[in-house]
Amino acid sequence: MDSPASRTCGIAAGRLNLAEYAANFSDAHPPLNRPQALIEAERCYYCYDAPCTTACPTSIDVPAFIARIAQDNVRGAAREILTANPLGGMCSRVCPTEQLCEEACVRNTNEDKPVEIGALQRYATDAFMAAGGAPLFQRAAATGKKVAVVGAGPAGLTCAHQLALQGHDVVLLDARPKLGGLNEYGLASYKTPNDFAQKEIDWLLSVGGITPHNNQRLGRDFTLDSLLASYDAVFLGMGLGGVNALGIAEPEVDGLRNAVDFIADIRQASDKATVPVGRRVVVIGGGMTAVDAAVQARLLGAEEVTMFYRRGKDALSASGVEQEWAQTHGVNLRLWAAPQQVLVQDGKVTGIRMAYTQLQDGKLQVGPEVFDVPADMVLKAIGQTYVSAHAGSAIALRDGRIDTDAEGQTSVPRVWAGGDCRAGGQDLTVEAVEHGKVAARAMHRALTSAVGAGV
């Protein structure tokens, strides 16, 4: 890391040489090869009423797909996975399998080492995609019904795919230049290298019946009322468009920005050497977004990166695996501290003032003692919010997000919702997929009932 930029204070691009960028942003977890996959598959007990399947939010038949890998039938394994989860390739990369299916694996009881379900799922879906991704599913006859899906993230893509398979014509509207939502814009680059998100989307769209329209934002280019006037049903899956504030003054200065925007810039940069980063970076937050931002700041060449969280380790929303990942990449994790003031000089961030926190009678209290942390970049990663103005006031909310029933039906007839914008979720990719799948089933019933009734 010996270049003029590496010795530059403030925010700069090109802090590393090209070989370092290539190594840093390569696949974080290289996939299993065929012999490794076959050996790992043989470790599965192929349980009846398997707890791993129950633990999977999309109910993938885990023993069934692993058995097919053991039989060297990767296409059959991929069919099992993609029938339950059409974004099974992405989920195998980014889902916290250690907390879901692998934690439920019965091998944990005797060996304390579960079957590597996530790695096997990736092996099967990758092998299928590498073979050309020949069609697994055939679209049903056209129903004549039209559906608008707003938001091309995991929930919207899944809903669109499931509805198209049933013969409905789907228009997919997204505000971004590319489809994918957080899969394309919101994940660390080392988790999904080689443009995998778009390759998976190309396969998903190949079923037919889905017409995508990019750069189309709800509330700006169309309204919910206009969609209801033109389509038989609507699915809202536009995610969370707002970012929580720090709760202190946030001056418009160079170096203070949202972590989600920082991550998106890295994901969309074909040359990581063009992405500027500070020499000393502070990330405020304790979730996966904070980890992705902090680790990537280090990988871009930041010398010091510190994550601050206002509570203790047990309250961090980032998984234990993510926390370990951050610390093994040189990220300092500091707990029980909350931001008080962004320090600025000449229009640039110079640091942040933090205060120690503690619990008193179960409530978080900010103490009087403060300390200053030098920084030229401060990234906000304290959560995102649903922007209700886009869909309008007719949509009932709960806890700041769209209120729905168990199948995703909103307070407005013919409108369903899913993904991060829906209340009560865990903000997981795999959960968003399940939201889209369940809503699509309910929408199909409603649409075909309307056909049967002669509507």
XYZ file of C-alpha atoms in Angstrom:
455
model
C 0.000 0.000 0.000
C 2.693 2.442 -1.074
C 1.286 5.113 -3.383
C 0.833 8.888 -3.139
C -2.871 8.345 -2.397
C -2.104 5.881 0.401
C -0.213 8.622 2.218
C -2.886 11.272 1.604
C -4.928 12.613 4.498
C -8.584 13.245 3.780
C -10.685 11.400 1.211
C -8.880 9.993 -1.805
C -9.174 7.268 -4.430
C -6.414 4.915 -5.543
C -4.949 4.212 -2.116
C -3.898 0.701 -3.193
C -2.301 -0.854 -6.235
C -4.423 -2.742 -8.758
C -3.373 -6.179 -7.518
C -4.513 -5.291 -4.002
C -7.915 -4.119 -5.234
C -8.358 -7.322 -7.232
C -7.498 -9.476 -4.226
C -9.574 -7.458 -1.763
C -12.747 -7.536 -3.823
C -12.548 -11.100 -5.047
C -15.023 -13.733 -3.861
C -15.005 -13.652 -0.060
C -15.939 -17.323 0.234
C -14.757 -19.387 -2.749
C -17.310 -22.009 -3.811
C -17.050 -25.740 -3.292
C -15.642 -27.746 -6.171
C -17.286 -30.989 -7.292
C -15.312 -33.399 -5.045
C -15.810 -31.137 -2.039
C -19.549 -30.861 -2.731
C -19.966 -34.616 -3.109
C -18.127 -35.275 0.150
C -20.093 -32.618 2.019
C -23.395 -33.897 0.638
C -22.640 -37.353 2.005
C -22.539 -35.867 5.533
C -26.283 -35.167 5.367
C -28.547 -37.577 7.296
C -31.437 -36.839 4.872
C -33.746 -36.413 7.822
C -37.480 -36.999 7.567
C -39.370 -33.831 8.531
C -35.969 -32.146 8.526
C -35.481 -29.255 10.971
C -33.283 -27.449 8.426
C -36.207 -27.261 6.003
C -38.459 -25.949 8.760
C -35.849 -23.311 9.628
C -35.615 -22.068 6.033
C -37.989 -19.096 5.530
C -38.706 -20.293 1.971
C -39.069 -23.962 3.026
C -36.473 -25.354 0.620
C -36.469 -29.173 0.883
C -32.856 -29.277 2.039
C -32.390 -33.074 2.276
C -33.915 -33.486 -1.191
C -31.557 -31.071 -2.927
C -28.513 -32.375 -1.045
C -29.439 -35.957 -1.995
C -29.440 -34.932 -5.643
C -25.999 -33.376 -5.265
C -24.794 -36.671 -3.769
C -26.224 -38.362 -6.880
C -24.300 -35.846 -9.040
C -27.611 -34.458 -10.314
C -27.023 -30.722 -9.954
C -29.883 -29.788 -12.275
C -32.270 -31.735 -10.085
C -30.792 -30.081 -7.002
C -31.219 -26.655 -8.586
C -34.841 -27.448 -9.411
C -35.560 -28.297 -5.770
C -33.953 -25.034 -4.628
C -35.362 -22.691 -7.261
C -38.878 -24.070 -7.016
C -38.995 -22.892 -3.417
C -36.697 -19.882 -3.823
C -36.146 -18.402 -7.297
C -33.309 -16.302 -5.853
C -31.659 -19.324 -4.265
C -28.281 -18.473 -5.751
C -28.154 -15.053 -4.128
C -29.559 -16.331 -0.843
C -26.824 -18.982 -0.682
C -24.309 -16.129 -0.711
C -25.851 -13.568 1.605
C -28.291 -15.276 3.974
C -27.203 -15.948 7.569
C -27.376 -19.718 7.096
C -25.437 -20.172 10.322
C -28.480 -18.755 12.148
C -31.140 -20.447 10.020
C -30.873 -23.853 8.360
C -27.377 -24.742 9.557
C -28.149 -23.902 13.155
C -31.035 -26.399 12.964
C -28.894 -29.162 11.435
C -29.004 -32.297 13.610
C -25.268 -32.811 13.129
C -24.762 -29.938 15.570
C -25.868 -32.277 18.362
C -23.006 -34.753 18.054
C -20.332 -32.971 16.042
C -20.866 -29.259 16.603
C -20.360 -28.914 12.852
C -23.461 -28.697 10.653
C -23.674 -29.702 7.024
C -22.575 -26.716 4.929
C -26.057 -26.181 3.528
C -25.411 -22.679 2.196
C -22.275 -23.756 0.347
C -24.081 -26.770 -1.157
C -26.976 -24.569 -2.235
C -24.535 -22.251 -3.957
C -22.767 -25.205 -5.603
C -26.025 -26.456 -7.120
C -27.324 -23.093 -8.334
C -23.929 -21.999 -9.666
C -23.527 -25.263 -11.580
C -26.984 -24.856 -13.062
C -26.277 -21.258 -14.129
C -22.887 -22.219 -15.562
C -24.580 -24.868 -17.691
C -26.629 -22.171 -19.387
C -29.549 -22.024 -17.012
C -31.825 -23.943 -19.404
C -35.503 -23.503 -18.485
C -36.655 -25.419 -15.429
C -40.222 -24.132 -15.458
C -42.820 -23.627 -18.167
C -45.143 -20.649 -18.100
C -48.865 -21.379 -17.946
C -51.280 -20.202 -20.616
C -51.941 -16.464 -20.600
C -54.757 -15.409 -18.273
C -55.244 -11.953 -19.734
C -54.660 -10.395 -16.334
C -52.120 -7.599 -15.845
C -50.159 -6.968 -12.661
C -47.833 -4.101 -11.724
C -44.919 -4.894 -9.421
C -43.237 -1.823 -7.920
C -39.651 -2.450 -6.867
C -37.300 -5.002 -8.398
C -35.643 -6.168 -5.206
C -35.903 -9.734 -3.887
C -39.607 -9.463 -2.983
C -40.645 -7.821 -6.245
C -38.550 -10.108 -8.446
C -39.945 -13.199 -6.743
C -43.531 -11.981 -6.937
C -43.120 -11.113 -10.624
C -41.572 -14.504 -11.400
C -44.295 -16.465 -9.594
C -47.120 -14.478 -11.206
C -45.586 -14.815 -14.671
C -45.356 -18.586 -14.217
C -49.112 -18.594 -13.597
C -49.720 -16.885 -16.939
C -50.255 -13.313 -15.787
C -48.591 -10.413 -17.611
C -46.334 -8.501 -15.230
C -44.858 -5.034 -15.546
C -41.862 -4.574 -13.233
C -41.202 -0.940 -12.284
C -38.029 0.136 -10.507
C -36.546 3.512 -9.618
C -32.934 2.465 -10.247
C -31.040 2.071 -13.536
C -30.626 -1.659 -12.834
C -32.951 -4.296 -11.452
C -32.072 -6.094 -8.231
C -32.698 -3.678 -5.379
C -30.396 -4.398 -2.457
C -29.026 -7.468 -4.250
C -27.549 -5.112 -6.839
C -26.927 -1.953 -4.813
C -26.865 -2.804 -1.128
C -24.459 -5.698 -0.536
C -20.697 -5.758 -0.176
C -18.986 -6.354 -3.509
C -16.979 -9.308 -2.226
C -20.217 -11.192 -1.457
C -21.495 -11.202 -5.033
C -18.627 -10.626 -7.481
C -18.699 -11.219 -11.241
C -22.070 -9.502 -11.711
C -23.935 -12.473 -10.248
C -27.015 -10.429 -9.313
C -27.680 -9.537 -12.952
C -26.994 -13.075 -14.174
C -29.587 -14.409 -11.751
C -32.081 -11.740 -12.840
C -31.527 -12.633 -16.512
C -32.412 -16.241 -15.691
C -35.457 -15.188 -13.690
C -36.780 -12.985 -16.514
C -36.226 -15.740 -19.080
C -39.498 -17.373 -18.014
C -41.270 -14.691 -20.060
C -44.245 -12.517 -19.277
C -42.278 -9.919 -17.310
C -41.634 -6.476 -18.800
C -39.143 -4.394 -16.795
C -39.102 -0.586 -16.762
C -36.174 1.112 -15.015
C -35.844 4.687 -13.753
C -39.536 4.707 -12.829
C -40.285 5.950 -9.324
C -43.592 5.641 -7.500
C -44.900 9.083 -6.605
C -42.852 10.766 -9.334
C -43.491 8.932 -12.607
C -46.737 7.195 -11.636
C -49.045 6.890 -8.646
C -50.756 4.029 -6.890
C -54.101 5.274 -8.215
C -52.827 5.287 -11.799
C -51.587 1.715 -11.398
C -54.926 0.550 -10.000
C -56.654 2.159 -12.961
C -54.473 0.268 -15.442
C -53.743 -3.065 -13.752
C -55.748 -5.820 -12.104
C -53.447 -6.002 -9.069
C -50.397 -4.241 -7.632
C -47.500 -5.479 -5.519
C -45.395 -2.974 -3.573
C -41.833 -4.094 -2.909
C -39.869 -0.868 -3.081
C -37.920 -1.373 0.133
C -36.814 1.466 2.380
C -35.972 4.749 0.707
C -35.055 6.840 3.732
C -32.100 6.748 6.117
C -32.370 7.310 9.866
C -30.789 10.485 11.162
C -28.071 10.483 13.792
C -30.187 12.600 16.096
C -27.621 15.383 16.074
C -26.793 18.194 13.656
C -25.708 16.765 10.296
C -23.879 19.493 8.402
C -23.631 19.256 4.615
C -19.888 18.740 4.453
C -17.428 16.577 2.592
C -16.978 13.270 4.397
C -20.381 12.748 6.058
C -22.598 10.392 4.097
C -24.976 7.460 4.255
C -23.362 4.036 4.383
C -25.899 2.642 1.892
C -24.779 5.186 -0.711
C -21.129 4.362 -0.052
C -21.848 0.655 -0.543
C -23.822 1.338 -3.726
C -20.939 3.391 -5.169
C -18.549 0.515 -4.567
C -20.932 -2.051 -6.072
C -21.434 -0.007 -9.231
C -17.752 0.858 -9.742
C -16.177 -1.438 -12.317
C -12.792 -0.149 -11.145
C -12.617 -0.051 -7.344
C -9.510 2.148 -7.572
C -11.814 5.026 -8.563
C -13.794 4.911 -5.310
C -12.544 7.484 -2.781
C -12.250 6.626 0.891
C -10.949 8.383 3.956
C -7.734 7.542 5.708
C -9.568 7.386 9.036
C -13.176 6.214 8.783
C -15.873 6.030 11.447
C -19.045 3.989 10.908
C -22.024 4.608 13.193
C -24.185 1.498 13.532
C -24.126 -2.172 14.439
C -25.885 -4.033 11.638
C -24.910 -5.754 8.418
C -24.824 -2.456 6.524
C -22.357 -1.065 9.053
C -20.154 -4.146 8.687
C -20.272 -4.048 4.880
C -19.340 -0.365 4.868
C -16.587 -0.716 7.464
C -14.912 -3.754 5.896
C -15.037 -2.272 2.416
C -13.532 0.979 3.672
C -10.602 -1.097 4.899
C -10.420 -2.973 1.594
C -10.306 0.351 -0.259
C -7.230 1.311 1.727
C -8.443 3.141 4.836
C -5.808 2.851 7.549
C -8.176 3.070 10.520
C -11.841 2.049 10.543
C -13.929 2.115 13.714
C -17.528 0.952 14.169
C -19.374 2.610 17.045
C -22.538 1.190 18.551
C -24.525 2.738 21.391
C -25.332 -0.528 23.177
C -23.499 -3.731 24.094
C -22.375 -6.662 21.978
C -25.517 -8.711 22.614
C -27.657 -5.981 21.046
C -25.735 -5.827 17.765
C -27.944 -6.829 14.838
C -24.937 -7.990 12.805
C -24.506 -11.735 13.239
C -21.562 -13.215 15.096
C -20.093 -14.279 11.760
C -20.363 -10.713 10.427
C -18.806 -9.282 13.585
C -15.886 -11.689 13.338
C -15.517 -10.881 9.647
C -15.203 -7.183 10.467
C -12.668 -7.682 13.210
C -10.498 -10.062 11.161
C -10.319 -7.305 8.547
C -8.968 -4.799 11.035
C -12.184 -2.984 11.934
C -12.238 -1.683 15.498
C -15.573 -2.349 17.218
C -16.358 0.055 20.060
C -19.506 -0.331 22.120
C -21.491 1.817 24.536
C -20.889 5.104 22.730
C -23.239 7.472 20.897
C -22.467 10.388 18.530
C -22.826 13.926 19.864
C -21.255 16.195 17.253
C -19.696 15.947 13.807
C -16.436 17.883 13.934
C -15.834 20.080 10.890
C -13.151 22.406 9.598
C -13.122 24.242 6.259
C -16.164 22.323 5.032
C -14.666 18.904 5.707
C -15.158 16.296 8.414
C -12.254 16.189 10.874
C -13.747 13.845 13.436
C -16.716 12.989 15.576
C -17.441 13.632 19.236
C -18.803 10.595 21.073
C -20.333 10.168 24.528
C -20.260 7.079 26.697
C -23.623 5.398 27.235
C -25.047 3.007 29.804
C -28.277 1.319 30.813
C -30.153 2.713 33.782
C -33.386 0.982 34.793
C -33.450 -0.688 31.404
C -33.182 2.587 29.478
C -30.194 3.801 27.507
C -28.653 6.908 29.004
C -26.011 9.177 27.506
C -23.426 10.125 30.081
C -21.611 13.449 30.479
C -18.168 12.131 29.514
C -17.259 12.666 25.864
C -14.258 11.933 23.665
C -13.219 12.995 20.185
C -12.288 10.560 17.424
C -10.260 11.910 14.462
C -11.837 11.000 11.115
C -12.044 12.314 7.585
C -15.079 10.156 6.720
C -18.147 9.366 8.846
C -20.662 6.842 7.508
C -24.196 6.628 8.905
C -25.498 3.059 9.170
C -28.215 3.245 11.817
C -31.071 1.861 9.763
C -33.403 2.865 6.963
C -37.002 4.028 6.922
C -40.029 3.563 4.709
C -41.000 6.707 2.799
C -44.799 6.664 2.957
C -45.322 9.692 0.733
C -44.490 7.689 -2.409
C -47.447 5.314 -2.151
C -49.798 7.818 -0.532
C -51.816 8.014 2.644
C -54.362 5.339 1.685
C -51.875 2.594 2.630
C -52.170 1.862 6.343
C -48.907 1.686 8.269
C -47.710 -0.136 11.366
C -44.500 0.843 13.123
C -43.629 3.076 10.185
C -43.961 0.396 7.487
C -46.799 -1.017 5.389
C -49.294 -3.005 7.424
C -50.430 -6.271 5.800
C -52.078 -9.536 6.663
C -50.126 -12.814 6.615
C -50.388 -13.008 2.813
C -49.244 -9.454 2.184
C -52.662 -7.884 1.539
C -52.628 -4.184 2.410
C -55.465 -1.948 3.535
C -56.139 -1.040 -0.103
C -58.045 -3.598 -2.222
C -55.991 -5.239 -4.995
C -52.711 -4.055 -3.430
C -50.210 -6.371 -1.743
C -46.769 -5.603 -0.272
C -43.635 -7.423 0.817
C -39.953 -7.121 1.582
C -38.373 -4.503 3.801
C -41.236 -2.021 3.303
C -43.644 -4.467 4.996
C -44.074 -4.237 8.774
C -42.930 -6.978 11.103
C -40.050 -8.440 9.123
C -36.408 -9.212 9.800
C -34.999 -7.376 6.744
C -33.518 -10.580 5.293
C -33.227 -11.356 1.585
C -34.665 -14.831 2.077
C -37.630 -13.423 4.004
C -38.312 -10.918 1.221
C -38.344 -13.806 -1.258
C -40.930 -15.597 0.865
C -43.036 -12.429 1.067
C -43.051 -12.204 -2.719
C -43.890 -15.888 -3.106
C -46.758 -15.887 -0.587
C -48.219 -12.651 -1.974
C -48.062 -14.026 -5.519
C -50.099 -17.056 -4.474
C -52.725 -14.835 -2.862
C -52.793 -12.519 -5.871
C -53.178 -15.467 -8.243
C -56.164 -16.734 -6.266
C -57.753 -13.298 -6.359
C -57.099 -12.869 -10.078
C -58.399 -16.287 -11.052
C -61.427 -15.894 -8.792
C -62.173 -12.693 -10.646
C -61.905 -14.581 -13.937
C -64.219 -17.303 -12.637
C -66.730 -14.709 -11.535
C -66.690 -13.188 -14.996
C -65.029 -9.969 -13.902
